[in-house]
mmCIF file of C-alpha atoms and ligand atoms in Angstrom:
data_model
loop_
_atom_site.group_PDB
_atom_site.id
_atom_site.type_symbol
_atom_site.label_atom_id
_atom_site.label_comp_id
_atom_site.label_asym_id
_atom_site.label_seq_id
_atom_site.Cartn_x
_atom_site.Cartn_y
_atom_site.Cartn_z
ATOM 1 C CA UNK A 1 143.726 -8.618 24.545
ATOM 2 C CA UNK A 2 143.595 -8.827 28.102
ATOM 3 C CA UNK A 3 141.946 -6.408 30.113
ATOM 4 C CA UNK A 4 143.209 -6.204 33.755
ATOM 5 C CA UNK A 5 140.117 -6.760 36.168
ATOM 6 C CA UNK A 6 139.095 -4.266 38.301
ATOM 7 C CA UNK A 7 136.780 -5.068 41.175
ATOM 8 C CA UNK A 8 135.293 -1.692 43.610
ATOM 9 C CA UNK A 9 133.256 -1.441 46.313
ATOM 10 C CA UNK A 10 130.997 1.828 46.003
ATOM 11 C CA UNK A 11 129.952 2.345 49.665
ATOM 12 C CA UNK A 12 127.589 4.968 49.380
ATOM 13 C CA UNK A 13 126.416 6.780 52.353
ATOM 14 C CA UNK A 14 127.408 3.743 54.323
ATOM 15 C CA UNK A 15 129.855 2.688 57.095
ATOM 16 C CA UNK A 16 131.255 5.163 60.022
ATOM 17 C CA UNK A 17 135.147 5.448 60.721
ATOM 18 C CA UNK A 18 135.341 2.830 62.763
ATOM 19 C CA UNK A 19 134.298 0.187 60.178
ATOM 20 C CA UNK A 20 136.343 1.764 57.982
ATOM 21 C CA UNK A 21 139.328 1.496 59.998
ATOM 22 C CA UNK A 22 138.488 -2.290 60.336
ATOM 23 C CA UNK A 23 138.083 -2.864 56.812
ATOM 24 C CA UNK A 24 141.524 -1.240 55.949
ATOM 25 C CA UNK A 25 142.762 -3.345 58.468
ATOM 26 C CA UNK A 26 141.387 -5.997 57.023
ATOM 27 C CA UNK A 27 142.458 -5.301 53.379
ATOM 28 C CA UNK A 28 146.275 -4.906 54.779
ATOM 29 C CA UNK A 29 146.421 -8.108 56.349
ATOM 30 C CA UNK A 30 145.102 -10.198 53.209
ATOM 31 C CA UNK A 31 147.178 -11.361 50.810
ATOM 32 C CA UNK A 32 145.435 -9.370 47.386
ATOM 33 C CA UNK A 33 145.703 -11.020 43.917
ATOM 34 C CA UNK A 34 148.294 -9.316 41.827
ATOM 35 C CA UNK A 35 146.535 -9.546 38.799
ATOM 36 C CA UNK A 36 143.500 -7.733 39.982
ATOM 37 C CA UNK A 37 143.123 -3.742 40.228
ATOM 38 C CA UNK A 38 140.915 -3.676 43.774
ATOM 39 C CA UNK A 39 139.414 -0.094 44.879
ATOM 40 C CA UNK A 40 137.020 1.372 47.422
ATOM 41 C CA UNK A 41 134.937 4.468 47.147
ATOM 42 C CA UNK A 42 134.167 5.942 50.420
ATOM 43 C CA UNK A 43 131.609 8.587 51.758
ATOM 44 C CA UNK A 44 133.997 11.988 51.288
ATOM 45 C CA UNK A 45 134.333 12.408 54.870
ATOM 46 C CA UNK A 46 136.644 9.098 55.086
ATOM 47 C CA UNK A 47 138.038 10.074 52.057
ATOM 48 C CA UNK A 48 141.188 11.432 53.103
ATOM 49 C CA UNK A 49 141.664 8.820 56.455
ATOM 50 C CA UNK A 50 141.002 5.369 53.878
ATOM 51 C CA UNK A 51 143.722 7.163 51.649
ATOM 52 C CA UNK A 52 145.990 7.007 53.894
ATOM 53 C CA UNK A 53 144.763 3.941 55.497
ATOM 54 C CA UNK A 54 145.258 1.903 52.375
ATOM 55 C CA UNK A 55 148.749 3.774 51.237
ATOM 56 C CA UNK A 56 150.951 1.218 50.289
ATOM 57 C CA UNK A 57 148.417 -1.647 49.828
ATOM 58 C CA UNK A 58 148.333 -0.628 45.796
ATOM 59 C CA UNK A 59 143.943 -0.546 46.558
ATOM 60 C CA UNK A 60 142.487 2.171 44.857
ATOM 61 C CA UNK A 61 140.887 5.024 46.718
ATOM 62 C CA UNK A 62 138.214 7.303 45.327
ATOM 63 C CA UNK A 63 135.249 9.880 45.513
ATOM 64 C CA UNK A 64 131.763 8.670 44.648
ATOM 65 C CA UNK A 65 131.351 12.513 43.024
ATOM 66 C CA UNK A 66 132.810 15.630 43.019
ATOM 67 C CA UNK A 67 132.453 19.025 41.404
ATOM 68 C CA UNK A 68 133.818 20.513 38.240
ATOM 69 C CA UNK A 69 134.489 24.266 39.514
ATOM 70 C CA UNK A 70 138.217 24.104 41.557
ATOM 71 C CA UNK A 71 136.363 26.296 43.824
ATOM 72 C CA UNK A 72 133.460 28.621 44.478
ATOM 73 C CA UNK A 73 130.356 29.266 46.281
ATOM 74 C CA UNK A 74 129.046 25.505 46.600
ATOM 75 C CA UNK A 75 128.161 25.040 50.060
ATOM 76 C CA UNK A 76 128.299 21.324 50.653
ATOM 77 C CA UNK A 77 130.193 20.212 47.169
ATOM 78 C CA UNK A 78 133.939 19.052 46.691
ATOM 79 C CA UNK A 79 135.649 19.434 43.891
ATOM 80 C CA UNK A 80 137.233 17.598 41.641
ATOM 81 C CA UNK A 81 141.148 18.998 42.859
ATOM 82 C CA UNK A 82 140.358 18.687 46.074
ATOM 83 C CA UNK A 83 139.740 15.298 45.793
ATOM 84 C CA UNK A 84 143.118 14.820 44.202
ATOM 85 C CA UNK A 85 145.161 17.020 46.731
ATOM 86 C CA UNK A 86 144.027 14.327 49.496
ATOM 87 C CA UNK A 87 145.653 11.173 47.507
ATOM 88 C CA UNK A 88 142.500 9.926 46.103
ATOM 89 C CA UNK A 89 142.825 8.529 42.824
ATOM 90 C CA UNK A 90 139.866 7.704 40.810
ATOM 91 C CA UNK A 91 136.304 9.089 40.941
ATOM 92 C CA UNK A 92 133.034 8.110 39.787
ATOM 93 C CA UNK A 93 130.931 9.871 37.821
ATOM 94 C CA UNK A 94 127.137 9.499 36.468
ATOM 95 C CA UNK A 95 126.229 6.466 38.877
ATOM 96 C CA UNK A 96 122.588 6.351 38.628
ATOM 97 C CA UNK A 97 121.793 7.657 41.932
ATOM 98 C CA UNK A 98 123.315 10.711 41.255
ATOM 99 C CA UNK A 99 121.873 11.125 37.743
ATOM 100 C CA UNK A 100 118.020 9.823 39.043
ATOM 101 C CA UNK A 101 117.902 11.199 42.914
ATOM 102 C CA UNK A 102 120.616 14.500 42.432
ATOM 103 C CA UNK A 103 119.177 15.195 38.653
ATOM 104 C CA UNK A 104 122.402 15.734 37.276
ATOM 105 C CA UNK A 105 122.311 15.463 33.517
ATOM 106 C CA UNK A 106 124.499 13.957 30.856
ATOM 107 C CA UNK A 107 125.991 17.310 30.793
ATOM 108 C CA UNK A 108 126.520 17.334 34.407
ATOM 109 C CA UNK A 109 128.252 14.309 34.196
ATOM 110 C CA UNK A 110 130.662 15.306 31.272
ATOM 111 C CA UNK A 111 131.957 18.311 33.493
ATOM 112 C CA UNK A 112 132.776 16.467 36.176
ATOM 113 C CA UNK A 113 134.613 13.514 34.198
ATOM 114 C CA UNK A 114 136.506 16.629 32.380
ATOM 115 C CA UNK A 115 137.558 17.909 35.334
ATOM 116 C CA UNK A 116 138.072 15.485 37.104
ATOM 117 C CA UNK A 117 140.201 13.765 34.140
ATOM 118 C CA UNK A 118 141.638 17.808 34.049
ATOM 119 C CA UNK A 119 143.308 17.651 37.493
ATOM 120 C CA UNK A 120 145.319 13.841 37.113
ATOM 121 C CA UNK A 121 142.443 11.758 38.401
ATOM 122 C CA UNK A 122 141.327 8.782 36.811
ATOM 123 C CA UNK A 123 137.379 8.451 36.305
ATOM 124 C CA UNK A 124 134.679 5.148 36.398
ATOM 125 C CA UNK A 125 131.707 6.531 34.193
ATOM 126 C CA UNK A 126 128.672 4.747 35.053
ATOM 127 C CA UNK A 127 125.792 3.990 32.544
ATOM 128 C CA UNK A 128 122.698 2.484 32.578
ATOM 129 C CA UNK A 129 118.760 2.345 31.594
ATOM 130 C CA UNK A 130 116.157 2.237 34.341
ATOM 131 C CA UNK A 131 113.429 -0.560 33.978
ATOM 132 C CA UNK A 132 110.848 1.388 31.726
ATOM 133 C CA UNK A 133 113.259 2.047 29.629
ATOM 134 C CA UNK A 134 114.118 -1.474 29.237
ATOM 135 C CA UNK A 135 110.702 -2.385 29.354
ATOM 136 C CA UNK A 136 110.139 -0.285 26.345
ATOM 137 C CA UNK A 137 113.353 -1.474 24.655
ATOM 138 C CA UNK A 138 115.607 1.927 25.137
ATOM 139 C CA UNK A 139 118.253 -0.212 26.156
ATOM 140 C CA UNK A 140 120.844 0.537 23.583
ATOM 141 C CA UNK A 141 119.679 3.980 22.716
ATOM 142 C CA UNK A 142 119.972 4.847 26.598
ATOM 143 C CA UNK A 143 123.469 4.102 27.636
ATOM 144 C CA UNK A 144 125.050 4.499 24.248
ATOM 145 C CA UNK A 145 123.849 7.993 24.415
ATOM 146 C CA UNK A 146 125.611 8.317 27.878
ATOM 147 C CA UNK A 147 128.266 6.846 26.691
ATOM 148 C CA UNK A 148 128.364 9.546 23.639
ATOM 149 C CA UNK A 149 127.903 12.153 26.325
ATOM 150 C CA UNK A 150 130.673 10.806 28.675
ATOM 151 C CA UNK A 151 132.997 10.559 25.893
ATOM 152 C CA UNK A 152 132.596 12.388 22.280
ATOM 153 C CA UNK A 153 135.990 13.556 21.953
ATOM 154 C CA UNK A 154 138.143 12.449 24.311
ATOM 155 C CA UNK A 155 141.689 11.307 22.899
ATOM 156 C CA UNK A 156 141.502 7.564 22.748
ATOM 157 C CA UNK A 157 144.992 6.883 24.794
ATOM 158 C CA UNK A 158 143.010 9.021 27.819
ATOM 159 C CA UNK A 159 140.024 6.926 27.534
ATOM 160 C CA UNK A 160 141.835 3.477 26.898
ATOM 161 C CA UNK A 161 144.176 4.235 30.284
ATOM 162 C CA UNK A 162 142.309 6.461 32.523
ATOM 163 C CA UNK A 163 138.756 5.830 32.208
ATOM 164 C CA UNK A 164 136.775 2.653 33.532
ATOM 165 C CA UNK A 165 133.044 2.180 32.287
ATOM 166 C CA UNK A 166 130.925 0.782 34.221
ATOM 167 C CA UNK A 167 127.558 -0.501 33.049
ATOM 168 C CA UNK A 168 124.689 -0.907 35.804
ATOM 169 C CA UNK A 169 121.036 -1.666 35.031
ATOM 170 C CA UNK A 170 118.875 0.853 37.385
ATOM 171 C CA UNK A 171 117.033 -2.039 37.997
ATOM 172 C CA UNK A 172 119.881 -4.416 39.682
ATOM 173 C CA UNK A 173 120.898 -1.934 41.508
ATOM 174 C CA UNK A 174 119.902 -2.625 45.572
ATOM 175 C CA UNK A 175 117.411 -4.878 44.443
ATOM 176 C CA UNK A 176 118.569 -8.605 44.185
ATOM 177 C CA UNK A 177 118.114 -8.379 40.361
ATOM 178 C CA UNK A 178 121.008 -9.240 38.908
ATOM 179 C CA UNK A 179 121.324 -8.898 35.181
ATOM 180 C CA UNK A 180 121.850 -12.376 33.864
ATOM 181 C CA UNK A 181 125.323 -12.681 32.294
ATOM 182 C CA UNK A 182 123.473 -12.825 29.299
ATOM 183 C CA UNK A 183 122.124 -9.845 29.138
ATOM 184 C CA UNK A 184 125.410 -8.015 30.783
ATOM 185 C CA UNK A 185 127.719 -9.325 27.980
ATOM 186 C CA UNK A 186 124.986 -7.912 24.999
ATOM 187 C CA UNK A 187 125.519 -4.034 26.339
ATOM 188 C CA UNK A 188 129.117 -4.679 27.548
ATOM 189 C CA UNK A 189 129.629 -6.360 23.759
ATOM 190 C CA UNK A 190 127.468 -2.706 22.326
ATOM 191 C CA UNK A 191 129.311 -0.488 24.389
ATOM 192 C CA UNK A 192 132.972 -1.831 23.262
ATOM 193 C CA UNK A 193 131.258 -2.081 19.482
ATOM 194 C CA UNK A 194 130.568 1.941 19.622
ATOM 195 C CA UNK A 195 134.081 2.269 21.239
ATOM 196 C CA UNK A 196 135.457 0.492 18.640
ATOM 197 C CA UNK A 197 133.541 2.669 15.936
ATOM 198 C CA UNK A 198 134.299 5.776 17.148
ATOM 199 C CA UNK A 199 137.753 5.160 18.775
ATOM 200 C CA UNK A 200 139.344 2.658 17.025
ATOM 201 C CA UNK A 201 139.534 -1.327 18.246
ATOM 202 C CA UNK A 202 142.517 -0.724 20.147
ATOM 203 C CA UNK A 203 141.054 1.540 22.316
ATOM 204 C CA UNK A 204 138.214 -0.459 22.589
ATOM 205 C CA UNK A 205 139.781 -3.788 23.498
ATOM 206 C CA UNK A 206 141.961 -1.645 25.893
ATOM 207 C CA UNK A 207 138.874 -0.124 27.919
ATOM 208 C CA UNK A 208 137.971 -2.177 31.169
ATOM 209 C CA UNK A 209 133.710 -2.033 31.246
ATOM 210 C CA UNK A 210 132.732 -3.337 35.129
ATOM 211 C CA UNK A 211 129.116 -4.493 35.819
ATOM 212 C CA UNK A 212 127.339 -3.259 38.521
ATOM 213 C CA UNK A 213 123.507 -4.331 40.350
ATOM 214 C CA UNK A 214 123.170 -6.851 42.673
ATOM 215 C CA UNK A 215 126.581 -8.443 42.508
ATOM 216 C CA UNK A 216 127.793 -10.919 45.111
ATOM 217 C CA UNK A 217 130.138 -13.825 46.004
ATOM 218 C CA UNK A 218 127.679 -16.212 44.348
ATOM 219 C CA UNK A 219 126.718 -14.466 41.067
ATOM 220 C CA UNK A 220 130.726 -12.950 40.436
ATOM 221 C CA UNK A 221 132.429 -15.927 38.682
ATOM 222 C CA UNK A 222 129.268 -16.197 36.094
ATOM 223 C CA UNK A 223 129.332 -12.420 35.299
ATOM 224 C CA UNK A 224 132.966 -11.834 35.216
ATOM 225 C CA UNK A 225 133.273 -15.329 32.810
ATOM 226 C CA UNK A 226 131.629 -13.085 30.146
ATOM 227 C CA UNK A 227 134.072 -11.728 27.565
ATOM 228 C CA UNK A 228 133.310 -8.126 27.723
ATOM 229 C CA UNK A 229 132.881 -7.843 31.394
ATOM 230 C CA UNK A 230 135.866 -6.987 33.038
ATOM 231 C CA UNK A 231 134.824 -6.221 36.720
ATOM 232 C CA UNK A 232 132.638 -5.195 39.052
ATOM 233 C CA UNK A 233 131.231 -1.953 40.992
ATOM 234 C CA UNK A 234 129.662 -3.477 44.219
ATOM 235 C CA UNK A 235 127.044 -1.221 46.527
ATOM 236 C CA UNK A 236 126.039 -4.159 49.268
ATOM 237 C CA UNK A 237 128.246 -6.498 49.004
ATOM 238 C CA UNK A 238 131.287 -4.694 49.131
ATOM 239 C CA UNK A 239 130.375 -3.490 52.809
ATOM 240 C CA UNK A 240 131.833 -6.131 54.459
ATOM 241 C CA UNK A 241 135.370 -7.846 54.606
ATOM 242 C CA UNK A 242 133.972 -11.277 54.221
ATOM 243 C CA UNK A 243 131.908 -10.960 51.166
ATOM 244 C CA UNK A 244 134.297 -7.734 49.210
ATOM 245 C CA UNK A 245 137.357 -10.344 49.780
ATOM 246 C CA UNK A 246 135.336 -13.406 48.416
ATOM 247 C CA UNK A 247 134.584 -11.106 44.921
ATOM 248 C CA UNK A 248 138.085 -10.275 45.115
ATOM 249 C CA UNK A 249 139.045 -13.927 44.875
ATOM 250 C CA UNK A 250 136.152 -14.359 41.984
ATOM 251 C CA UNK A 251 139.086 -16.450 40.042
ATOM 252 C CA UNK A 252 139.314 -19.324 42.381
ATOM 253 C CA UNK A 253 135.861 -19.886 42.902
ATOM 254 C CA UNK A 254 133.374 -21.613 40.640
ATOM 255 C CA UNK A 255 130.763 -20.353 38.597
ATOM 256 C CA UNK A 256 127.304 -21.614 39.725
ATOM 257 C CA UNK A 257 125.879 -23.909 37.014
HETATM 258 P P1 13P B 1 124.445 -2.985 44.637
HETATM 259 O O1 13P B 1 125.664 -3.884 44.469
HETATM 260 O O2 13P B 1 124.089 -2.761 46.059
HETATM 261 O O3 13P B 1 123.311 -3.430 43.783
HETATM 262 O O4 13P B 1 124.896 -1.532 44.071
HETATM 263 C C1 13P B 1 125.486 -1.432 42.829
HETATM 264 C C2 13P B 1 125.987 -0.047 42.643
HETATM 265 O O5 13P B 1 125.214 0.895 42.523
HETATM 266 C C3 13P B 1 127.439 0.163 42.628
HETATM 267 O O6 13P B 1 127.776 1.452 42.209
#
């Protein structure tokens, strides 16, 4: 089975509209692999302005969060709809920023993968064990109990087309440390094992699982040569053009050896 790839740049709370405007630029002007699914999630104020920067292109465009309530008394949230009724796409849910610095809970991040699954958007669940819990060998028990959370009893045919998994180590994250591909294809292999258990293995071959921590031009071949891993969600090095287009092209370049 082959999984399409699907490489994303997560910016964070980074870039202003003007860099924006030059990386959609950018991204118009380059000739884009058509066998790759390439996305960008923005800081919500660009939300709407990349959305319609990148119309046409075929990118992906998506919230880093958003809120399960449609609407309410919130001050400072956006929901899940309204996310949608501005021509984003896809959002992600659970990243481990949100989870570790916002506190939100595996709970938290079921009700805004429901909803946002609820109003027609498609969702990236992240998962992933911070380094004591490594250390102590939590590994497994950690993300596939976020993965449980994210998605006990979800039809299969949702999850196989409309979710993306994405599996990032606390500890690669904005640090350098990159998980070895070694140790990315063992969870990527668990994580499509439980899918398989739970969901069938058609679902499970069907599911696209992306790495994310530390990944980069020079480190993107070796990762993405690993079975299970099927693409990448990039903090730092999908900031700018040069080094977002060279993990684009991760098919044409050589792995380091
Ligand atoms: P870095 O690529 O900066 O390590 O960030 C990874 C990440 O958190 C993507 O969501």
């Amino acid at each position: 089975m082959t999984r399409r790839p699907f490489i994303a740049g997560n910016w964070k709370m980074h870039l202003d509209r003007r860099s924006i405007a030059d990386f959609c630029a950018s991204i118009k002007d380059a000739d884009l692999p058509g066998d790759v699914t390439v996305g960008v999630f923005p800081p919500f104020v660009y939300l709407a302005e990349t959305v319609d920067a990148l119309a046409g292109t075929g990118v992906v465009v998506g919230a880093q969060t958003c809120r399960p309530e449609e609407k309410g008394a919130f001050t400072g949230e956006v929901a899940a709809v309204q996310v949608k009724d501005v021509g984003a796409t896809h959002v992600i849910v659970g990243h481990s920023e949100r989870r570790h610095v916002m506190g939100e809970t595996d709970a938290d991040v079921r009700a805004r993968l429901d909803a946002a699954l609820g109003c027609g958007l498609d969702v990236v669940l992240c998962l992933g064990e911070t380094l004591d819990e490594r250390k102590a060998e939590r590994t497994s028990d950690v993300v596939l109990g976020q993965l449980a959370a994210g998605t006990k009893g979800l039809d299969g045919e949702t999850l196989a087309s409309r979710v993306t998994l994405a599996y990032e180590p606390v500890w690669a994250i904005g640090t350098g440390l990159t998980a070895t591909p070694e140790q990315a294809q063992e969870v990527h292999a668990l994580v499509r094992g439980r899918l398989a258990e739970d969901f069938g293995d058609g679902v499970a071959q069907r599911v696209v699982v992306q790495y994310g921590g530390s990944v980069k031009p020079a480190n993107v071949a070796d990762l993405m040569s690993c079975p299970d891993v099927d693409g990448a969600l990039v903090g730092g090095a999908s900031l700018a053009w040069d080094s977002f287009s060279a993990l684009i092209a991760f098919e044409r370049q050589e792995a380091p050896q």
